[in-house]
Amino acid sequence: MATPHINAEKGDIAPAVLMPGDPKRAERMAQMLMPDAKVVSDVRGIKAFTGTVDGKPLSIMASGMGQPSLGIYASELFSMFDVQRIIRVGTAGGLSKDVKVGDVVIASGAHYEGVINTYLIPQTHFSAIASFNLVRAAADAAGDDPDVVVAPVISRDRFYNVPEEVNEAAAKVGTAGAEMEAGALYGLASLYGKEALAVLTISDHMTVPSEDMTPEERETKFVKALELAVAAALS
């Protein structure tokens, strides 16, 4: 059942999908996790890999940047390829003073300033929250690691020109970080009756002076987040 964006057949994609934003990161994850991985889709430079981890099927596919891009892939995976859960593995900019560069955030929810989730419930602000059992599986896998936090993030449709007072207000109410995909993913999972989670590495900080990760580090320093995402995906 190929689509304009995914040229796989039904059954080619596993029920659980890891979804980084970057296609290079998706390929690196597949090489790390699945020696038997096969490319099952390759449209517009977005490859989907399917293999096994500990005997369980798993797929990895990039979303591209931003919620409209993720929304296309997640909608098709949920509605046309029998995918049951998608775990976003990516980066976020730190907001709360309780997180530092290199920490991992298990995103329990996603405040969303865009319009993608606006009409899911008429005349109501939709609460974009992760699937509890996936949060629990990732948190259990993290154990007492002090560099892992369970907290909400904020999902945005813009990367630049965010007023400083907005970041400060988000941090004040306990928002761990800002990113660009989780809100739409959580909304779509609710819409299709599926499961979703985002596990995010803090790559820079917006409210505390810190040294940002380099582009190379963003590609390679995601091992801890990846381990937690796999634990959730295969739980």
Tab-separated table of C-alpha atoms in Angstrom:
chain	number	residue	atom	x	y	z
A	1	MET	CA	0.000	0.000	0.000
A	2	ALA	CA	2.453	2.623	-1.180
A	3	THR	CA	1.625	6.314	-0.667
A	4	PRO	CA	3.148	9.415	-2.271
A	5	HIS	CA	5.508	9.624	0.717
A	6	ILE	CA	6.138	5.981	1.719
A	7	ASN	CA	6.710	3.381	-0.995
A	8	ALA	CA	6.539	0.357	1.304
A	9	GLU	CA	3.970	-2.415	1.237
A	10	LYS	CA	1.739	-3.350	4.140
A	11	GLY	CA	3.760	-5.522	6.503
A	12	ASP	CA	7.097	-3.966	5.529
A	13	ILE	CA	6.960	-1.577	8.479
A	14	ALA	CA	6.969	-2.895	12.040
A	15	PRO	CA	4.222	-2.078	14.577
A	16	ALA	CA	6.775	0.033	16.512
A	17	VAL	CA	8.669	2.859	14.805
A	18	LEU	CA	11.500	5.039	16.080
A	19	MET	CA	11.327	8.463	14.443
A	20	PRO	CA	14.240	10.904	14.574
A	21	GLY	CA	14.000	14.078	12.561
A	22	ASP	CA	17.265	13.681	10.661
A	23	PRO	CA	17.554	11.024	7.914
A	24	LYS	CA	21.268	10.611	8.722
A	25	ARG	CA	20.393	9.894	12.335
A	26	ALA	CA	17.798	7.338	11.252
A	27	GLU	CA	20.404	5.487	9.199
A	28	ARG	CA	22.911	5.617	12.047
A	29	MET	CA	20.325	4.214	14.464
A	30	ALA	CA	19.482	1.373	12.092
A	31	GLN	CA	23.164	0.479	11.744
A	32	MET	CA	23.626	0.520	15.533
A	33	LEU	CA	20.525	-1.445	16.457
A	34	MET	CA	19.659	-3.798	13.620
A	35	PRO	CA	22.354	-5.711	11.700
A	36	ASP	CA	19.528	-7.271	9.671
A	37	ALA	CA	17.935	-3.931	8.764
A	38	LYS	CA	16.542	-3.538	5.264
A	39	VAL	CA	15.454	-0.367	3.486
A	40	VAL	CA	11.706	-0.731	2.895
A	41	SER	CA	10.978	2.799	1.678
A	42	ASP	CA	13.017	5.562	0.062
A	43	VAL	CA	11.035	8.585	-1.072
A	44	ARG	CA	12.372	12.162	-1.061
A	45	GLY	CA	15.525	11.005	0.712
A	46	ILE	CA	13.578	9.680	3.725
A	47	LYS	CA	14.483	6.018	4.135
A	48	ALA	CA	12.559	3.590	6.325
A	49	PHE	CA	14.537	0.690	7.820
A	50	THR	CA	13.006	-2.498	9.231
A	51	GLY	CA	14.821	-5.203	11.170
A	52	THR	CA	14.790	-6.862	14.573
A	53	VAL	CA	16.086	-6.038	18.053
A	54	ASP	CA	16.248	-8.982	20.455
A	55	GLY	CA	14.043	-10.897	18.043
A	56	LYS	CA	11.334	-8.211	17.980
A	57	PRO	CA	10.497	-6.271	14.813
A	58	LEU	CA	11.348	-2.569	14.752
A	59	SER	CA	11.349	0.130	12.106
A	60	ILE	CA	13.215	3.426	12.006
A	61	MET	CA	12.157	6.311	9.804
A	62	ALA	CA	12.966	10.030	9.847
A	63	SER	CA	10.224	12.644	10.064
A	64	GLY	CA	12.036	15.627	8.612
A	65	MET	CA	11.884	18.951	10.462
A	66	GLY	CA	8.689	20.374	11.901
A	67	GLN	CA	5.209	19.195	12.732
A	68	PRO	CA	3.692	19.435	9.222
A	69	SER	CA	6.395	17.064	7.922
A	70	LEU	CA	6.044	14.667	10.851
A	71	GLY	CA	2.276	14.873	10.525
A	72	ILE	CA	2.346	13.464	6.990
A	73	TYR	CA	4.528	10.482	7.897
A	74	ALA	CA	2.866	9.731	11.243
A	75	SER	CA	-0.643	9.934	9.758
A	76	GLU	CA	0.234	7.494	6.987
A	77	LEU	CA	2.073	5.118	9.312
A	78	PHE	CA	-0.806	5.039	11.791
A	79	SER	CA	-3.647	4.872	9.277
A	80	MET	CA	-2.229	2.855	6.365
A	81	PHE	CA	0.624	0.683	7.652
A	82	ASP	CA	-0.802	-0.656	10.943
A	83	VAL	CA	1.849	1.084	13.048
A	84	GLN	CA	0.789	0.973	16.703
A	85	ARG	CA	3.382	3.220	18.345
A	86	ILE	CA	5.830	5.893	17.267
A	87	ILE	CA	8.648	7.068	19.516
A	88	ARG	CA	10.309	10.300	18.475
A	89	VAL	CA	14.040	10.340	19.265
A	90	GLY	CA	15.461	13.812	18.857
A	91	THR	CA	16.868	16.932	20.438
A	92	ALA	CA	15.411	19.872	22.307
A	93	GLY	CA	16.596	23.229	23.513
A	94	GLY	CA	16.637	23.432	27.294
A	95	LEU	CA	14.241	25.791	29.073
A	96	SER	CA	14.003	24.681	32.689
A	97	LYS	CA	16.977	25.252	34.979
A	98	ASP	CA	16.445	21.661	36.130
A	99	VAL	CA	17.933	20.340	32.867
A	100	LYS	CA	21.378	20.824	31.355
A	101	VAL	CA	22.952	20.160	27.978
A	102	GLY	CA	23.287	16.393	27.544
A	103	ASP	CA	20.327	15.489	29.759
A	104	VAL	CA	17.521	13.331	28.377
A	105	VAL	CA	13.867	14.337	28.658
A	106	ILE	CA	11.070	11.779	28.539
A	107	ALA	CA	8.352	14.134	27.318
A	108	SER	CA	5.202	13.488	29.343
A	109	GLY	CA	3.300	16.121	27.380
A	110	ALA	CA	3.777	18.846	24.794
A	111	HIS	CA	2.433	22.393	25.034
A	112	TYR	CA	1.676	23.407	21.448
A	113	GLU	CA	1.484	26.925	20.046
A	114	GLY	CA	0.427	25.893	16.510
A	115	VAL	CA	-2.896	24.924	14.967
A	116	ILE	CA	-2.504	21.226	14.076
A	117	ASN	CA	-4.299	20.049	17.244
A	118	THR	CA	-6.777	22.935	17.370
A	119	TYR	CA	-9.789	21.118	15.914
A	120	LEU	CA	-9.405	17.684	17.503
A	121	ILE	CA	-11.970	18.651	20.139
A	122	PRO	CA	-14.202	21.569	19.083
A	123	GLN	CA	-14.129	24.619	21.381
A	124	THR	CA	-11.575	22.897	23.622
A	125	HIS	CA	-7.824	23.142	24.080
A	126	PHE	CA	-6.518	19.643	23.372
A	127	SER	CA	-4.020	18.220	25.898
A	128	ALA	CA	-1.160	16.677	23.923
A	129	ILE	CA	0.140	13.991	26.266
A	130	ALA	CA	2.302	10.927	25.786
A	131	SER	CA	1.055	7.368	26.180
A	132	PHE	CA	1.418	6.480	29.849
A	133	ASN	CA	2.697	2.949	29.322
A	134	LEU	CA	5.466	4.223	27.029
A	135	VAL	CA	6.457	6.907	29.546
A	136	ARG	CA	6.544	4.274	32.258
A	137	ALA	CA	8.640	1.872	30.165
A	138	ALA	CA	11.189	4.563	29.332
A	139	ALA	CA	11.306	5.797	32.939
A	140	ASP	CA	11.741	2.267	34.246
A	141	ALA	CA	14.626	1.755	31.816
A	142	ALA	CA	16.249	4.983	33.045
A	143	GLY	CA	16.042	3.901	36.677
A	144	ASP	CA	17.612	6.462	39.015
A	145	ASP	CA	19.744	8.140	36.353
A	146	PRO	CA	20.002	11.794	37.490
A	147	ASP	CA	20.504	12.942	33.894
A	148	VAL	CA	17.042	11.737	32.818
A	149	VAL	CA	13.894	13.703	33.634
A	150	VAL	CA	10.208	13.140	32.958
A	151	ALA	CA	8.638	16.497	32.138
A	152	PRO	CA	6.604	18.352	29.514
A	153	VAL	CA	8.134	20.140	26.555
A	154	ILE	CA	6.832	22.846	24.240
A	155	SER	CA	6.404	22.110	20.525
A	156	ARG	CA	6.760	24.972	18.073
A	157	ASP	CA	6.338	25.673	14.386
A	158	ARG	CA	9.134	28.250	14.441
A	159	PHE	CA	12.796	27.886	15.269
A	160	TYR	CA	13.887	31.536	15.269
A	161	ASN	CA	12.497	34.779	16.706
A	162	VAL	CA	10.830	33.351	19.814
A	163	PRO	CA	10.428	36.172	22.366
A	164	GLU	CA	12.596	35.705	25.446
A	165	GLU	CA	9.624	36.186	27.754
A	166	VAL	CA	7.905	33.192	26.154
A	167	ASN	CA	10.838	30.932	26.984
A	168	GLU	CA	10.973	32.310	30.521
A	169	ALA	CA	7.235	31.747	31.042
A	170	ALA	CA	7.484	28.173	29.743
A	171	ALA	CA	10.412	27.463	32.046
A	172	LYS	CA	8.527	28.935	35.015
A	173	VAL	CA	5.752	26.341	34.683
A	174	GLY	CA	8.194	23.425	34.516
A	175	THR	CA	8.673	23.011	30.766
A	176	ALA	CA	11.935	21.113	30.268
A	177	GLY	CA	12.662	22.098	26.686
A	178	ALA	CA	11.462	23.282	23.301
A	179	GLU	CA	11.299	21.232	20.105
A	180	MET	CA	9.253	21.030	16.910
A	181	GLU	CA	7.471	17.679	16.558
A	182	ALA	CA	6.079	16.056	19.718
A	183	GLY	CA	2.825	18.024	19.967
A	184	ALA	CA	1.589	16.933	16.567
A	185	LEU	CA	2.748	13.359	17.162
A	186	TYR	CA	0.813	13.112	20.430
A	187	GLY	CA	-2.284	14.603	18.839
A	188	LEU	CA	-2.196	12.221	15.885
A	189	ALA	CA	-1.670	9.205	18.135
A	190	SER	CA	-4.805	10.200	20.048
A	191	LEU	CA	-6.727	10.768	16.823
A	192	TYR	CA	-5.893	7.301	15.463
A	193	GLY	CA	-6.105	5.457	18.793
A	194	LYS	CA	-2.372	4.668	18.795
A	195	GLU	CA	0.586	5.323	21.122
A	196	ALA	CA	3.340	7.936	21.053
A	197	LEU	CA	6.307	9.199	23.037
A	198	ALA	CA	9.212	11.600	22.545
A	199	VAL	CA	12.615	11.007	24.150
A	200	LEU	CA	14.794	14.064	23.674
A	201	THR	CA	18.416	14.986	24.322
A	202	ILE	CA	19.012	18.579	25.434
A	203	SER	CA	21.393	19.940	22.787
A	204	ASP	CA	21.528	23.589	23.882
A	205	HIS	CA	19.974	25.812	26.531
A	206	MET	CA	17.854	28.925	26.053
A	207	THR	CA	17.616	30.266	29.602
A	208	VAL	CA	20.934	29.196	31.164
A	209	PRO	CA	24.379	30.062	29.698
A	210	SER	CA	25.885	26.836	28.350
A	211	GLU	CA	27.962	25.360	25.558
A	212	ASP	CA	25.804	24.024	22.729
A	213	MET	CA	26.328	20.658	21.085
A	214	THR	CA	27.964	20.753	17.675
A	215	PRO	CA	26.106	19.330	14.643
A	216	GLU	CA	28.365	16.263	14.873
A	217	GLU	CA	27.530	15.768	18.541
A	218	ARG	CA	23.824	16.065	17.749
A	219	GLU	CA	24.223	13.094	15.410
A	220	THR	CA	26.260	10.927	17.779
A	221	LYS	CA	25.383	11.812	21.389
A	222	PHE	CA	21.942	10.288	21.465
A	223	VAL	CA	22.819	6.820	22.764
A	224	LYS	CA	21.073	7.177	26.123
A	225	ALA	CA	17.912	8.583	24.551
A	226	LEU	CA	18.003	5.806	21.967
A	227	GLU	CA	18.248	3.108	24.637
A	228	LEU	CA	15.203	4.524	26.458
A	229	ALA	CA	13.268	4.859	23.211
A	230	VAL	CA	13.979	1.237	22.290
A	231	ALA	CA	12.856	0.115	25.757
A	232	ALA	CA	9.572	1.931	25.236
A	233	ALA	CA	9.127	0.755	21.648
A	234	LEU	CA	9.591	-2.905	22.496
A	235	SER	CA	7.802	-2.874	25.877
